[in-house]
XYZ file of C-alpha atoms in Angstrom:
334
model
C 151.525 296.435 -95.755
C 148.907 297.857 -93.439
C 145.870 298.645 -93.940
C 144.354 302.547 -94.094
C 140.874 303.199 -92.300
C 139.076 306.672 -91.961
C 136.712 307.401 -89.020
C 134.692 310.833 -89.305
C 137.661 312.194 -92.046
C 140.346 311.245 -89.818
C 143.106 308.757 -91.416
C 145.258 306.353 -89.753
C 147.052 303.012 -89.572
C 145.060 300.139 -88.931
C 147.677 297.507 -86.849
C 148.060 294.005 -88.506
C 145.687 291.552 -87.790
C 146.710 289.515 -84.693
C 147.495 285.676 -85.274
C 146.576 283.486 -82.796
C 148.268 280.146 -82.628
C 145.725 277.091 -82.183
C 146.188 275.448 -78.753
C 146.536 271.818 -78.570
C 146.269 269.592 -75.254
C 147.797 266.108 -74.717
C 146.298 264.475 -71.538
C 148.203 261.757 -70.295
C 146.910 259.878 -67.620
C 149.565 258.000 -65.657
C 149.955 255.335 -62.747
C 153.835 254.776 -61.074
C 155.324 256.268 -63.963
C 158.238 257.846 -62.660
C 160.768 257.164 -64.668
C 158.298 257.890 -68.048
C 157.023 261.346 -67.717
C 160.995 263.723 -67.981
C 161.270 260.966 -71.553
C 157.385 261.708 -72.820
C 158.229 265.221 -72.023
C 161.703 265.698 -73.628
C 159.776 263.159 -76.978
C 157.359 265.764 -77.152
C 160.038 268.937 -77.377
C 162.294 267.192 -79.901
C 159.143 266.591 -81.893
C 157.922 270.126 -81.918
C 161.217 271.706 -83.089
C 161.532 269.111 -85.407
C 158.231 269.074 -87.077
C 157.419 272.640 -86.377
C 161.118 274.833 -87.023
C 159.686 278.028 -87.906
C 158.864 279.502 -84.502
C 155.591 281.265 -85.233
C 154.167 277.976 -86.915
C 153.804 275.614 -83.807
C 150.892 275.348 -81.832
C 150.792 276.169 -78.392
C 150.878 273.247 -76.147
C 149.533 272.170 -72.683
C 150.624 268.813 -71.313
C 148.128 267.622 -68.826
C 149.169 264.698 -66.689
C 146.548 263.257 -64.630
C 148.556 261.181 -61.761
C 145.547 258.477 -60.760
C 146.613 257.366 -57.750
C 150.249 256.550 -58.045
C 152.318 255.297 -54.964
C 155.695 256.115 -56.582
C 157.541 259.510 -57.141
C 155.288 259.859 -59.664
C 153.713 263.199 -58.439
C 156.977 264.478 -56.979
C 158.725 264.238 -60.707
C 155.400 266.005 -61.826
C 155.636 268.684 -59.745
C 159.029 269.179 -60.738
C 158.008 269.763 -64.069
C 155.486 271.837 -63.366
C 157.359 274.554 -61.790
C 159.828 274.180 -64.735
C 157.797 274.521 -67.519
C 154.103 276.524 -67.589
C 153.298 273.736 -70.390
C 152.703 270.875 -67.916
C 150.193 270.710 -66.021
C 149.093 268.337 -62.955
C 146.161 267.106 -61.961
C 146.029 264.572 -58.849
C 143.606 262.511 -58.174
C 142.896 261.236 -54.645
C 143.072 257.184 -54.911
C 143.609 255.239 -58.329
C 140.150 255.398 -60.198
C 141.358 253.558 -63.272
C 142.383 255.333 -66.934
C 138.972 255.725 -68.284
C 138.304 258.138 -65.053
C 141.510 259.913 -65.766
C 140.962 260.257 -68.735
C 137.647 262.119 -68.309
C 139.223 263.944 -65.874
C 142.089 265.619 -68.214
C 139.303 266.083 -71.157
C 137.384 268.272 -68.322
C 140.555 270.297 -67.681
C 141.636 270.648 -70.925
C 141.388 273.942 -72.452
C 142.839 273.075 -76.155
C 141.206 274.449 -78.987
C 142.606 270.528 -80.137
C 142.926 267.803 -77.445
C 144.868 264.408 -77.858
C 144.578 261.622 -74.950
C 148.413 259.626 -74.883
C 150.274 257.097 -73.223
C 153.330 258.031 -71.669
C 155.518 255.356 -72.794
C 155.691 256.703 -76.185
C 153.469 253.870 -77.890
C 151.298 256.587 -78.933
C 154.129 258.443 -81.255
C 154.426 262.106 -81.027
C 155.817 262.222 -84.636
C 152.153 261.893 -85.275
C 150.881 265.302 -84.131
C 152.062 266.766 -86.990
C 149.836 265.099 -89.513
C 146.859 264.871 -87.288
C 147.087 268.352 -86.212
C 147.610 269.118 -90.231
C 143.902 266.822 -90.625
C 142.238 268.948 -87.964
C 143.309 272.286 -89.107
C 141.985 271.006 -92.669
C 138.495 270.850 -91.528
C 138.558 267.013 -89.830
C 137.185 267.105 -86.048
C 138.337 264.223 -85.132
C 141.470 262.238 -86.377
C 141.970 258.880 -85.367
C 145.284 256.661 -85.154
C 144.533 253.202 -85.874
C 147.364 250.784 -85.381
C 147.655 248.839 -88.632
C 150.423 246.505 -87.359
C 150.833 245.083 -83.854
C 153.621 243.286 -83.849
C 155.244 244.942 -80.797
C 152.195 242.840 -78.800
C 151.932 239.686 -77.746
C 149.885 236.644 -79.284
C 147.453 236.615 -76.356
C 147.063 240.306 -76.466
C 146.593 240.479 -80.435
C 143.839 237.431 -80.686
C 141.997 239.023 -77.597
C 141.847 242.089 -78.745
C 140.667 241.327 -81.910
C 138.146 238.786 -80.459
C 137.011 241.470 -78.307
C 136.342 244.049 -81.623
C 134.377 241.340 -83.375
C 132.344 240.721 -80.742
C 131.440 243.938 -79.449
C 131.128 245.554 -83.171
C 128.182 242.588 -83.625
C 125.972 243.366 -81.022
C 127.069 247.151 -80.339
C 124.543 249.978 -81.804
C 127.464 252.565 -82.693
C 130.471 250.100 -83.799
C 133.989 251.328 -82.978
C 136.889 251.716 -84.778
C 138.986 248.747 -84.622
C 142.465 249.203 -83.595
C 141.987 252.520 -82.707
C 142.833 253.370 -78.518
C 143.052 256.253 -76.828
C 145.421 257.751 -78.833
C 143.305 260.300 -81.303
C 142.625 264.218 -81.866
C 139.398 265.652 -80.828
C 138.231 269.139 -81.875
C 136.911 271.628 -79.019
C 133.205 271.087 -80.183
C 134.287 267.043 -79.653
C 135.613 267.317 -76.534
C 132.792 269.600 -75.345
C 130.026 266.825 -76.730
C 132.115 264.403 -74.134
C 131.981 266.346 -71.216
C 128.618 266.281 -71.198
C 128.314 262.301 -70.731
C 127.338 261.373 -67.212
C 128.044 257.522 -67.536
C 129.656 256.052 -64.059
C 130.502 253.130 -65.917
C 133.130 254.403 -68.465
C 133.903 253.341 -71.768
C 135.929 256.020 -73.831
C 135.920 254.016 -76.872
C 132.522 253.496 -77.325
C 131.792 257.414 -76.111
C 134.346 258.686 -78.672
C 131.981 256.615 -81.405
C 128.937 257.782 -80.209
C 129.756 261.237 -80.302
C 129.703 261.601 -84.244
C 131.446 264.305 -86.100
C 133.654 264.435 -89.012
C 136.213 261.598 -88.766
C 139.570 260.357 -90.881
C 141.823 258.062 -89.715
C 145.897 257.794 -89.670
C 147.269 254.461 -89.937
C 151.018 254.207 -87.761
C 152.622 251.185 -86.524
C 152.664 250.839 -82.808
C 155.959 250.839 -81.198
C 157.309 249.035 -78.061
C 156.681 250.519 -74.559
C 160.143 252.608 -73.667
C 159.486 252.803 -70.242
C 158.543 250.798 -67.740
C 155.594 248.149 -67.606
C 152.118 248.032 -68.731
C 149.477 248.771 -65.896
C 146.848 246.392 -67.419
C 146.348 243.009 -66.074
C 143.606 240.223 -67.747
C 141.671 241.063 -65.128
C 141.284 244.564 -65.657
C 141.197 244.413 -69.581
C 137.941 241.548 -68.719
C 136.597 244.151 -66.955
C 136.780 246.899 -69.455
C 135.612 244.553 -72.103
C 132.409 243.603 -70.212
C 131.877 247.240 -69.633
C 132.674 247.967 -73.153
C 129.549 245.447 -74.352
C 127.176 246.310 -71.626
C 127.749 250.036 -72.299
C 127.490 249.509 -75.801
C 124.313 247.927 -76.604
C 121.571 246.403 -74.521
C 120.837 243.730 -77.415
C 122.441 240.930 -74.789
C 119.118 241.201 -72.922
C 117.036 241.335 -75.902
C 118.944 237.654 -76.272
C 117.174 236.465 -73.510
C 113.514 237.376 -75.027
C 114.157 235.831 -77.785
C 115.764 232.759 -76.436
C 112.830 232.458 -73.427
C 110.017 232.710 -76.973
C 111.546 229.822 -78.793
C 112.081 228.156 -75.594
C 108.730 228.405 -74.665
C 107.193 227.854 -78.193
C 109.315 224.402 -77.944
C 108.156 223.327 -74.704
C 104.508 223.781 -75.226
C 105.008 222.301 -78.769
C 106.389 218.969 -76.610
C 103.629 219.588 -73.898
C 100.874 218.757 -76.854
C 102.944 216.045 -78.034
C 102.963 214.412 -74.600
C 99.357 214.918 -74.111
C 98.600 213.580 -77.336
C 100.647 210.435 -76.709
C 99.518 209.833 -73.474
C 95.566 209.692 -74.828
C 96.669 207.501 -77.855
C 99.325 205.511 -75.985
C 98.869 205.355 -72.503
C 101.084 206.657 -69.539
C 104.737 205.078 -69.909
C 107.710 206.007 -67.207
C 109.425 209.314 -67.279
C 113.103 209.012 -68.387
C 115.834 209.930 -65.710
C 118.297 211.329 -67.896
C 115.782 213.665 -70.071
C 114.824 214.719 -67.023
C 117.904 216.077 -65.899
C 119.422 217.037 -69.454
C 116.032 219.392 -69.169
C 116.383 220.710 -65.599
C 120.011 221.497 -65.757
C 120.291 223.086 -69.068
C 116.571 225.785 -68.374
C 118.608 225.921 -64.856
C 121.974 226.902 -66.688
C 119.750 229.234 -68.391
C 118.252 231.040 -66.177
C 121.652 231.709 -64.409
C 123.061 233.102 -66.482
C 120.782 235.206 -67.583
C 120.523 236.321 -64.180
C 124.220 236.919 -63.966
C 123.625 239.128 -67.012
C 120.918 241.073 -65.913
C 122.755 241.826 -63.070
C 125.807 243.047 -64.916
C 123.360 245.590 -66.273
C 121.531 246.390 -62.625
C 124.750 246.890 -61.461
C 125.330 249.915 -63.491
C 122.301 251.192 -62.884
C 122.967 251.366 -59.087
C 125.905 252.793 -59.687
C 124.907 255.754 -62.108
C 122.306 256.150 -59.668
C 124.283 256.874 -56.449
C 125.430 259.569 -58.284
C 128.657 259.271 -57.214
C 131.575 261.636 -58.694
C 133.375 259.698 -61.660
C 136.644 260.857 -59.723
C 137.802 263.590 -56.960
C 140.572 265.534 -57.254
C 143.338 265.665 -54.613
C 145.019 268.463 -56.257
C 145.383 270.426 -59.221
C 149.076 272.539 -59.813
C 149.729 274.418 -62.958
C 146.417 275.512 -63.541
């Protein structure tokens, strides 16, 4: 029934009150995923009408794909899509700048009152919108999907991952959520908080900790890939681990201070033991092996703590080239 207003004695019909339908983005960065994107797409539809049937219920959606650097078709099935379906949107970047990049680069684009970062081989389960879209609506701002059994992974992948969380929730200032990825819902004020991070050297995970807010978590079992194969070698997951800890905390170089004090303390402990034993006991011959056990292992010391200080320099040189974190090549949909 509508309401009745009166301005200056004049009655009329007030119009209902307009409802506006949240909007939600997924970004979804992707690398020579050709053959994944029409599947994550069609997933995504055929989870909306079934968790959402009542028309004037769902959430509007934008599906941002941020194509970082593919050499397939990749783009070409993208841009497809695009002028299919105003939902999907494209953003290209101009050489591959790895996921944490695109990733940045969708959450800077996104215009989602609601924004949720996923994989496009449907490891990251759409059926899950639904109850994290229910958390966020209930007041949460940020709803995270921990995998709570990882089963679909392999042995080496399980043990270093969780070797990984151990060790970087010891040392790191803001721990992160173990088991959580990507995959998670951030509210506009979030996502806002995010885009204001200048770090070259990106680590989502630790960013998404840092940034606070009001946080549940949605425990799902993680599925296997549908499509295709994953784009992370060892060498790149080492990478994003040491960038992980040295983003983290800076406690590994407060290590060294502490290490180079007792080291000190010891040797001028055995400095005044030699002296002593020399006035009381005369001058007897140096040992080769102590010798050597000493040089090598204050040697082995310092390198490495030079190889660590430089992980951090590094960084710095980096953040202050002040570089872009990306470029884009192209941007369709938008």
């Amino acid at each position: 029934m509508r309401d009745r207003g009166m301005i200056e004695g004049l009655t009329f019909e007030a119009a209902p009150e307009a409802v506006t339908r949240p909007l939600v983005s997924l970004i979804v960065p992707v690398l020579n995923e050709q053959d994944a994107v029409i599947p994550f797409v069609q997933a995504i539809d055929g989870m909306v009408q079934s968790q959402w049937p009542v028309l004037e219920d769902r959430p509007r959606l934008e599906i941002i794909f941020v194509d970082d650097g593919s050499t397939d078709a990749t783009a070409a099935v993208l841009r497809g899509l695009c002028a299919g379906d105003k939902r999907v949107k494209l953003i290209q970047l101009s050489r591959n700048f790895g996921k944490e990049a695109a990733l940045s680069a969708g959450l800077k684009a996104s215009r989602g009152d609601a924004v949720v970062p996923m994989d496009v081989d449907l490891q990251d389960p759409p059926e899950l919108l639904r109850p994290m879209i229910d958390r966020w609506q209930s007041g949460v701002q940020v709803v995270n999907a921990r995998r709570c059994d990882r089963s679909s992974d392999t042995m080496f992948k399980r043990s270093s991952a969780q070797l990984f969380y151990k060790a970087i929730n010891s040392l790191a200032d803001h721990p992160i959520a173990e088991d959580v990825g990507d995959f998670r819902l951030f509210d506009r004020a979030a996502v806002d908080a995010l885009n204001q991070m200048t770090e070259h050297s990106r680590f989502n995970k630790g960013l998404f900790s840092w940034i606070g807010f009001r946080t549940e978590t949605l425990d799902y079992v993680r599925p296997q890939r549908a499509v295709g194969d994953t784009k992370w070698k060892f060498s790149k997951l080492l990478a994003l681990a040491v960038d992980g800890i040295v983003a983290s905390t800076t406690f590994p170089l407060r290590i060294w201070t502490i290490l180079g004090s007792v080291i000190s303390l010891l040797a001028f402990g055995y400095a005044g033991f030699l002296v002593i034993r020399t006035v009381l006991f005369g001058v007897d011959t140096p040992g080769y092996a102590s010798l050597m056990a000493a040089v090598l292992m204050l040697g082995g010391l310092n390198l490495l703590s030079l190889g660590l200080m430089g992980e951090y320099i590094g960084r710095i040189a980096k953040q202050v080239r002040g570089r872009p974190l990306y470029i884009v090549a192209d941007k369709v949909g938008f």
